[in-house]
Amino acid sequence: MALPIRPTHQTYDIVVIGGAMMGSAVAWWCARNPDFQGRILVIEADPTFEHAATSLTNSCIRQQFGTAVNIQISQFGAMFIDRFKEFMEDDSAPDIPIQSFGYMYLADNDSFAETLANSQLLQASLGAGTQMLSPAKLAAAYPFYNLDGIIAASHNPVNEGYFDGGTIFDWLRKKGGQLGVERIHNRATGLRLGANKVTHVALASGESISCGAVVNCAGTRGAEISAMIDAPLPIEPRLRYTYVFEAETPLPRDLPLTIDPSGIHVRSDGRYYMAGAAPDDDHPRDPDDFAMDHNLWEDKVWPALAHRIPAFERIKLRNTWAGHYDYNTLDQNAVLGPHPEVRNFHFCNGFSGHGLQQSPAVGRGLSELLIYGAYRSLDLTALGYERIRANAALTERAVI
């Protein structure tokens, strides 16, 4: 059913700009909280979500991060997925299993092997099941790898792998609507400020909506929205390519999401396999640029796959697409929470490919800020905007 263009009311307590996974998660978490009795409006420029990162994601989750806050965010995400029916409070909600084939990071140099080992210690201290594997152990468990040059690996087979993010997204929108969340097909064109807060959101259709708070969930256009309050964001669209292929000789077991030193990653995808790669020239793109580089498959991706997994010398490409990361050039980490001065403007931007798996914890955290003025469950302060202004990176090295 098509969304209406114009809002029902002139005033909303919370206006969410961007209605994909993050915007839907924020709106749902707020609406389900009995302590919130206000109105929520979600503004979505493209309700088909044809080019949204939510639609073009590879839909995976992992705990193998190098910062504690990201590990904890994904741990809650895994728990949310596991208890999805309970969170939806609806017996008709589906079970959403995680296909836990895990992520497999391969190291071909001492520096990266040390990074993996240090990260494993951090992950294990927080309860993750990550293990370091020697080449011998790796070869015994996964004999289909060519381990030439590989000196170590990191793998976590618990709550890491693929999940059905599309179904979760559908249910967040559905349940949000049942709880009173209003969604419109429109675009925010300006923000009016007064007394150090956003007082109105201007719409492309001509209306000016008064608001109690604004949440910027605009994905690759997040920097455009924050510029409306003169708040620079180091976030830009970056192209990422996905390839789905069939192997003439399938592997004897599920393939972990393998991050090869070449920069290519590949995993099982049902009876097929899914690989991903960045362009060789990884520069910012226009938000509407989704052009494929068809030479990259033949020149880089397929050779890298066949080198690491010789069975992939005989494969048939079945599907390809291009998507975008809302890439944070400072530290590849999310920017969350209120602006230091314009306190009712909240950031929810720059996930750099982690957004789908982080949406449960981020939606919960921002709802707590919006309703109570502080984080109550998981402290996400380290991901605040202050570090952007101070140019103080919280670098996440585990970016794919």
Short mmCIF file of C-alpha atoms in Angstrom, two decimals:
data_model
loop_
_atom_site.label_atom_id
_atom_site.label_comp_id
_atom_site.label_asym_id
_atom_site.label_seq_id
_atom_site.Cartn_x
_atom_site.Cartn_y
_atom_site.Cartn_z
CA MET A 1 0.00 0.00 0.00
CA ALA A 2 1.33 3.41 -0.98
CA LEU A 3 2.29 5.76 1.82
CA PRO A 4 0.54 9.10 2.12
CA ILE A 5 2.55 12.14 1.13
CA ARG A 6 1.28 14.64 3.66
CA PRO A 7 1.41 14.26 7.45
CA THR A 8 -1.76 13.95 9.48
CA HIS A 9 -0.71 16.45 12.15
CA GLN A 10 1.22 19.70 12.34
CA THR A 11 3.14 18.71 15.47
CA TYR A 12 5.06 15.55 16.37
CA ASP A 13 7.08 14.64 19.43
CA ILE A 14 9.64 12.71 17.35
CA VAL A 15 10.39 13.14 13.65
CA VAL A 16 12.59 10.44 12.13
CA ILE A 17 14.23 11.36 8.82
CA GLY A 18 14.77 8.09 6.93
CA GLY A 19 12.56 5.05 7.22
CA ALA A 20 14.84 2.12 6.44
CA MET A 21 16.15 -0.27 9.09
CA MET A 22 17.57 2.32 11.49
CA GLY A 23 14.64 4.71 11.26
CA SER A 24 12.17 1.87 11.67
CA ALA A 25 14.06 0.49 14.67
CA VAL A 26 14.17 3.86 16.43
CA ALA A 27 10.47 4.48 15.79
CA TRP A 28 9.43 0.98 16.94
CA TRP A 29 11.49 1.05 20.12
CA CYS A 30 10.01 4.44 21.06
CA ALA A 31 6.44 3.45 20.23
CA ARG A 32 6.56 0.19 22.21
CA ASN A 33 7.73 1.93 25.39
CA PRO A 34 4.77 2.54 27.73
CA ASP A 35 6.56 5.63 29.08
CA PHE A 36 6.19 7.31 25.69
CA GLN A 37 2.75 8.63 24.78
CA GLY A 38 3.63 11.02 21.97
CA ARG A 39 3.41 11.12 18.20
CA ILE A 40 6.09 9.74 15.88
CA LEU A 41 6.49 10.65 12.22
CA VAL A 42 8.86 8.77 9.89
CA ILE A 43 9.76 10.61 6.67
CA GLU A 44 10.87 8.31 3.86
CA ALA A 45 12.00 9.64 0.46
CA ASP A 46 11.76 6.23 -1.25
CA PRO A 47 9.31 3.82 0.38
CA THR A 48 10.25 1.10 -2.14
CA PHE A 49 13.70 0.99 -0.46
CA GLU A 50 15.07 -0.18 -3.81
CA HIS A 51 18.52 1.26 -3.20
CA ALA A 52 18.54 1.36 0.60
CA ALA A 53 21.42 -0.37 2.35
CA THR A 54 18.73 -2.32 4.21
CA SER A 55 17.59 -3.90 0.94
CA LEU A 56 21.05 -4.44 -0.57
CA THR A 57 22.80 -5.76 2.53
CA ASN A 58 24.37 -9.20 2.82
CA SER A 59 22.45 -9.51 6.13
CA CYS A 60 25.09 -10.89 8.49
CA ILE A 61 26.00 -10.42 12.13
CA ARG A 62 29.28 -10.87 13.98
CA GLN A 63 30.93 -10.24 17.31
CA GLN A 64 34.43 -10.04 15.88
CA PHE A 65 35.00 -6.34 16.34
CA GLY A 66 37.96 -4.52 17.82
CA THR A 67 36.07 -2.17 20.14
CA ALA A 68 34.08 -3.21 23.17
CA VAL A 69 31.02 -1.12 22.35
CA ASN A 70 30.65 -2.74 18.91
CA ILE A 71 30.98 -6.23 20.38
CA GLN A 72 28.30 -5.46 22.96
CA ILE A 73 26.02 -3.92 20.33
CA SER A 74 26.18 -7.08 18.24
CA GLN A 75 25.74 -9.33 21.26
CA PHE A 76 22.45 -7.64 21.98
CA GLY A 77 21.60 -7.90 18.28
CA ALA A 78 22.10 -11.66 18.41
CA MET A 79 19.91 -11.91 21.50
CA PHE A 80 17.23 -9.79 19.83
CA ILE A 81 17.23 -12.04 16.77
CA ASP A 82 17.07 -15.16 18.94
CA ARG A 83 14.12 -13.76 20.93
CA PHE A 84 12.46 -11.97 18.04
CA LYS A 85 9.00 -13.43 18.60
CA GLU A 86 9.17 -12.38 22.24
CA PHE A 87 10.17 -8.82 21.36
CA MET A 88 7.36 -8.57 18.80
CA GLU A 89 4.88 -9.74 21.46
CA ASP A 90 3.04 -11.59 18.71
CA ASP A 91 2.67 -15.36 18.39
CA SER A 92 2.39 -15.02 14.62
CA ALA A 93 5.87 -13.51 14.39
CA PRO A 94 8.39 -15.89 12.82
CA ASP A 95 11.44 -17.39 14.43
CA ILE A 96 14.57 -15.76 12.98
CA PRO A 97 17.50 -18.18 13.27
CA ILE A 98 21.11 -17.16 12.87
CA GLN A 99 22.94 -19.50 10.52
CA SER A 100 26.10 -19.52 12.60
CA PHE A 101 28.80 -20.44 10.13
CA GLY A 102 30.83 -17.59 11.67
CA TYR A 103 33.31 -15.12 10.24
CA MET A 104 36.80 -16.33 9.33
CA TYR A 105 39.50 -13.67 9.26
CA LEU A 106 42.69 -14.82 7.52
CA ALA A 107 46.01 -13.19 8.34
CA ASP A 108 49.01 -13.25 6.02
CA ASN A 109 51.33 -11.04 8.08
CA ASP A 110 52.47 -10.73 11.68
CA SER A 111 50.88 -7.33 12.23
CA PHE A 112 47.37 -8.44 11.30
CA ALA A 113 47.78 -11.75 13.14
CA GLU A 114 48.63 -9.76 16.27
CA THR A 115 45.59 -7.52 15.73
CA LEU A 116 43.37 -10.60 15.48
CA ALA A 117 44.90 -12.12 18.61
CA ASN A 118 44.42 -8.92 20.63
CA SER A 119 40.85 -8.60 19.38
CA GLN A 120 40.19 -12.23 20.30
CA LEU A 121 41.23 -11.52 23.88
CA LEU A 122 38.85 -8.56 24.05
CA GLN A 123 36.01 -10.52 22.46
CA ALA A 124 36.53 -13.49 24.77
CA SER A 125 36.58 -11.20 27.83
CA LEU A 126 33.10 -10.04 26.81
CA GLY A 127 31.81 -13.59 26.35
CA ALA A 128 32.28 -14.12 22.62
CA GLY A 129 33.30 -17.54 21.34
CA THR A 130 36.13 -16.37 19.10
CA GLN A 131 39.10 -18.71 18.69
CA MET A 132 42.48 -18.22 17.08
CA LEU A 133 43.35 -20.99 14.63
CA SER A 134 46.79 -22.04 13.47
CA PRO A 135 47.21 -23.03 9.81
CA ALA A 136 47.27 -26.69 10.90
CA LYS A 137 43.98 -26.43 12.80
CA LEU A 138 42.44 -24.45 9.97
CA ALA A 139 43.49 -27.04 7.40
CA ALA A 140 42.10 -29.88 9.50
CA ALA A 141 38.69 -28.22 9.92
CA TYR A 142 38.42 -26.61 6.48
CA PRO A 143 40.60 -28.59 4.07
CA PHE A 144 39.20 -26.77 1.03
CA TYR A 145 41.24 -23.59 1.76
CA ASN A 146 44.52 -22.94 0.02
CA LEU A 147 46.56 -21.68 2.98
CA ASP A 148 49.65 -20.50 1.09
CA GLY A 149 50.84 -17.42 2.92
CA ILE A 150 48.28 -17.67 5.75
CA ILE A 151 49.85 -17.64 9.20
CA ALA A 152 46.77 -17.37 11.46
CA ALA A 153 43.00 -17.12 11.47
CA SER A 154 40.23 -15.96 13.78
CA HIS A 155 36.82 -17.65 13.85
CA ASN A 156 33.70 -17.44 16.01
CA PRO A 157 31.01 -20.07 15.32
CA VAL A 158 28.58 -18.72 17.94
CA ASN A 159 25.97 -16.11 16.96
CA GLU A 160 27.88 -15.13 13.84
CA GLY A 161 26.57 -15.61 10.36
CA TYR A 162 23.51 -14.92 8.22
CA PHE A 163 20.06 -13.91 9.45
CA ASP A 164 16.87 -12.79 7.71
CA GLY A 165 17.15 -9.05 8.16
CA GLY A 166 14.46 -8.36 5.56
CA THR A 167 11.79 -10.08 7.64
CA ILE A 168 12.87 -8.21 10.76
CA PHE A 169 12.61 -4.94 8.82
CA ASP A 170 9.10 -5.81 7.62
CA TRP A 171 7.98 -6.60 11.15
CA LEU A 172 9.43 -3.43 12.67
CA ARG A 173 7.45 -1.37 10.18
CA LYS A 174 4.31 -3.45 10.68
CA LYS A 175 4.41 -3.38 14.48
CA GLY A 176 5.42 0.28 14.52
CA GLY A 177 2.33 1.11 12.48
CA GLN A 178 0.14 -0.87 14.86
CA LEU A 179 1.61 1.15 17.73
CA GLY A 180 0.80 4.45 16.04
CA VAL A 181 3.96 5.29 14.11
CA GLU A 182 3.00 7.44 11.11
CA ARG A 183 4.99 7.10 7.88
CA ILE A 184 4.90 9.41 4.89
CA HIS A 185 6.45 9.39 1.42
CA ASN A 186 8.19 12.75 1.49
CA ARG A 187 11.56 14.42 1.92
CA ALA A 188 12.98 16.77 4.54
CA THR A 189 14.23 19.92 2.81
CA GLY A 190 15.20 22.07 5.78
CA LEU A 191 15.39 22.38 9.54
CA ARG A 192 14.42 25.58 11.36
CA LEU A 193 16.35 26.40 14.51
CA GLY A 194 15.34 28.45 17.53
CA ALA A 195 16.73 28.65 21.06
CA ASN A 196 19.34 25.95 20.32
CA LYS A 197 16.86 23.38 19.09
CA VAL A 198 15.14 22.27 15.92
CA THR A 199 11.67 23.75 15.99
CA HIS A 200 10.35 22.76 12.55
CA VAL A 201 11.07 20.30 9.74
CA ALA A 202 10.28 21.55 6.24
CA LEU A 203 8.93 19.01 3.76
CA ALA A 204 9.22 18.86 -0.01
CA SER A 205 5.42 18.93 -0.19
CA GLY A 206 5.40 22.39 1.41
CA GLU A 207 4.44 21.66 5.00
CA SER A 208 6.47 22.80 8.00
CA ILE A 209 6.12 20.40 10.93
CA SER A 210 6.89 21.42 14.49
CA CYS A 211 8.78 18.80 16.45
CA GLY A 212 10.03 17.85 19.86
CA ALA A 213 13.05 15.94 18.55
CA VAL A 214 14.60 14.98 15.21
CA VAL A 215 16.53 11.78 14.47
CA ASN A 216 18.79 11.74 11.41
CA CYS A 217 18.50 8.22 9.95
CA ALA A 218 19.09 9.32 6.36
CA GLY A 219 21.78 6.77 5.48
CA THR A 220 24.14 7.98 2.75
CA ARG A 221 22.35 11.35 2.80
CA GLY A 222 22.95 11.76 6.51
CA ALA A 223 25.58 14.44 5.97
CA GLU A 224 23.07 16.45 3.92
CA ILE A 225 20.60 16.43 6.81
CA SER A 226 23.19 17.33 9.46
CA ALA A 227 24.42 20.18 7.26
CA MET A 228 20.99 21.76 7.78
CA ILE A 229 22.07 22.56 11.35
CA ASP A 230 25.68 23.29 10.33
CA ALA A 231 26.95 20.03 11.83
CA PRO A 232 29.53 18.50 9.45
CA LEU A 233 29.61 14.71 9.24
CA PRO A 234 32.56 12.84 7.66
CA ILE A 235 30.15 10.43 5.98
CA GLU A 236 29.96 9.66 2.27
CA PRO A 237 28.45 7.01 0.00
CA ARG A 238 30.91 4.25 -0.94
CA LEU A 239 30.10 1.55 -3.51
CA ARG A 240 30.24 -2.12 -2.56
CA TYR A 241 29.64 -4.98 -4.98
CA THR A 242 27.92 -8.29 -4.26
CA TYR A 243 28.19 -11.46 -6.37
CA VAL A 244 26.10 -14.61 -5.99
CA PHE A 245 27.52 -17.70 -7.71
CA GLU A 246 27.09 -21.45 -7.98
CA ALA A 247 29.98 -23.89 -7.64
CA GLU A 248 30.21 -26.90 -9.92
CA THR A 249 31.54 -28.83 -6.92
CA PRO A 250 29.95 -27.50 -3.72
CA LEU A 251 32.06 -27.44 -0.57
CA PRO A 252 31.48 -30.28 1.92
CA ARG A 253 30.33 -27.92 4.69
CA ASP A 254 29.09 -24.36 5.18
CA LEU A 255 31.66 -21.76 4.23
CA PRO A 256 32.29 -19.21 6.99
CA LEU A 257 32.21 -15.62 5.89
CA THR A 258 35.84 -15.62 4.90
CA ILE A 259 37.73 -12.34 4.81
CA ASP A 260 40.67 -12.89 2.52
CA PRO A 261 43.85 -10.76 2.62
CA SER A 262 43.01 -9.72 -0.95
CA GLY A 263 40.06 -7.74 0.43
CA ILE A 264 37.46 -10.13 -0.99
CA HIS A 265 34.97 -11.81 1.32
CA VAL A 266 32.81 -14.86 0.58
CA ARG A 267 30.31 -17.05 2.43
CA SER A 268 27.70 -19.74 1.98
CA ASP A 269 24.32 -18.53 0.76
CA GLY A 270 22.04 -21.55 0.77
CA ARG A 271 22.97 -23.70 -2.23
CA TYR A 272 24.94 -20.78 -3.63
CA TYR A 273 27.81 -18.61 -2.41
CA MET A 274 27.96 -14.86 -1.92
CA ALA A 275 31.07 -12.76 -2.41
CA GLY A 276 31.66 -9.08 -1.86
CA ALA A 277 34.28 -6.56 -2.87
CA ALA A 278 35.05 -2.87 -2.89
CA PRO A 279 36.11 -1.02 -6.06
CA ASP A 280 39.83 -0.67 -6.58
CA ASP A 281 39.29 3.08 -6.60
CA ASP A 282 37.20 3.40 -3.45
CA HIS A 283 36.16 7.05 -3.68
CA PRO A 284 32.94 8.80 -2.64
CA ARG A 285 30.01 8.39 -5.03
CA ASP A 286 26.84 10.20 -5.81
CA PRO A 287 24.04 8.76 -3.63
CA ASP A 288 22.23 7.72 -6.82
CA ASP A 289 25.26 6.01 -8.42
CA PHE A 290 24.83 2.22 -8.31
CA ALA A 291 26.78 1.35 -11.45
CA MET A 292 28.51 -2.05 -11.50
CA ASP A 293 32.16 -2.42 -12.48
CA HIS A 294 31.73 -5.59 -14.54
CA ASN A 295 35.48 -6.00 -15.08
CA LEU A 296 36.15 -6.36 -11.36
CA TRP A 297 34.71 -9.88 -11.26
CA GLU A 298 36.98 -11.23 -13.98
CA ASP A 299 40.04 -9.20 -13.05
CA LYS A 300 40.03 -9.47 -9.26
CA VAL A 301 37.17 -11.22 -7.51
CA TRP A 302 37.08 -14.58 -9.31
CA PRO A 303 40.90 -14.96 -9.34
CA ALA A 304 41.03 -14.24 -5.59
CA LEU A 305 38.25 -16.74 -4.89
CA ALA A 306 39.86 -19.45 -7.01
CA HIS A 307 43.23 -18.87 -5.35
CA ARG A 308 41.91 -19.17 -1.81
CA ILE A 309 39.39 -21.95 -2.52
CA PRO A 310 40.50 -24.00 -5.55
CA ALA A 311 37.02 -25.55 -5.89
CA PHE A 312 35.86 -22.09 -6.94
CA GLU A 313 37.81 -22.26 -10.18
CA ARG A 314 34.62 -23.77 -11.67
CA ILE A 315 31.76 -21.47 -10.75
CA LYS A 316 28.87 -19.76 -12.52
CA LEU A 317 27.84 -16.21 -11.67
CA ARG A 318 24.11 -16.05 -10.93
CA ASN A 319 23.46 -12.52 -9.73
CA THR A 320 25.22 -9.22 -9.02
CA TRP A 321 24.31 -5.89 -7.49
CA ALA A 322 25.86 -2.71 -6.13
CA GLY A 323 25.00 -1.11 -2.82
CA HIS A 324 26.30 1.71 -0.68
CA TYR A 325 27.96 2.03 2.70
CA ASP A 326 27.30 5.24 4.62
CA TYR A 327 31.03 5.32 5.18
CA ASN A 328 32.48 7.23 8.13
CA THR A 329 35.86 8.41 6.87
CA LEU A 330 37.07 9.32 10.38
CA ASP A 331 36.89 5.90 12.04
CA GLN A 332 34.31 3.67 10.26
CA ASN A 333 32.08 3.79 13.34
CA ALA A 334 28.54 4.98 13.90
CA VAL A 335 27.75 8.50 15.06
CA LEU A 336 24.96 8.37 17.62
CA GLY A 337 23.10 10.64 19.97
CA PRO A 338 22.45 14.34 20.42
CA HIS A 339 24.28 17.30 18.97
CA PRO A 340 26.20 19.03 21.80
CA GLU A 341 24.31 22.32 21.38
CA VAL A 342 21.23 21.48 19.31
CA ARG A 343 20.22 18.90 21.86
CA ASN A 344 16.99 17.73 20.24
CA PHE A 345 18.82 16.79 17.01
CA HIS A 346 20.04 13.19 17.19
CA PHE A 347 22.54 11.47 14.92
CA CYS A 348 22.09 7.89 13.74
CA ASN A 349 24.64 7.76 10.94
CA GLY A 350 27.88 6.39 9.51
CA PHE A 351 27.52 2.65 10.14
CA SER A 352 30.03 1.77 7.41
CA GLY A 353 28.40 -1.57 6.59
CA HIS A 354 27.43 -2.60 10.15
CA GLY A 355 23.99 -1.03 10.27
CA LEU A 356 21.62 -3.97 9.92
CA GLN A 357 23.23 -6.00 12.69
CA GLN A 358 23.54 -2.95 14.94
CA SER A 359 19.97 -1.71 14.50
CA PRO A 360 18.40 -3.50 17.51
CA ALA A 361 20.83 -2.01 20.04
CA VAL A 362 21.04 1.37 18.32
CA GLY A 363 17.25 1.69 18.08
CA ARG A 364 16.91 0.79 21.74
CA GLY A 365 19.65 3.20 22.79
CA LEU A 366 18.31 6.17 20.87
CA SER A 367 14.80 5.50 22.18
CA GLU A 368 16.21 5.72 25.70
CA LEU A 369 17.85 9.06 24.90
CA LEU A 370 14.64 10.40 23.36
CA ILE A 371 12.38 9.26 26.19
CA TYR A 372 14.61 9.48 29.28
CA GLY A 373 17.46 11.74 28.19
CA ALA A 374 20.11 9.10 28.87
CA TYR A 375 21.19 5.59 27.89
CA ARG A 376 19.76 3.04 30.31
CA SER A 377 20.74 -0.38 28.93
CA LEU A 378 23.98 -0.15 26.94
CA ASP A 379 26.08 3.00 27.13
CA LEU A 380 26.73 4.19 23.56
CA THR A 381 28.32 7.50 24.58
CA ALA A 382 31.64 6.54 22.98
CA LEU A 383 29.93 6.80 19.59
CA GLY A 384 28.75 10.38 20.17
CA TYR A 385 29.24 13.39 17.91
CA GLU A 386 31.78 15.02 20.22
CA ARG A 387 34.54 12.81 18.83
CA ILE A 388 33.72 14.02 15.32
CA ARG A 389 34.20 17.66 16.28
CA ALA A 390 37.37 16.81 18.18
CA ASN A 391 38.68 14.66 15.29
CA ALA A 392 39.26 11.95 17.92
CA ALA A 393 38.82 8.67 16.08
CA LEU A 394 37.40 5.58 17.78
CA THR A 395 38.85 3.40 15.06
CA GLU A 396 37.19 0.12 14.21
CA ARG A 397 39.76 -2.01 12.39
CA ALA A 398 37.37 -4.87 11.66
CA VAL A 399 35.65 -3.26 8.68
CA ILE A 400 34.81 -5.39 5.65
#
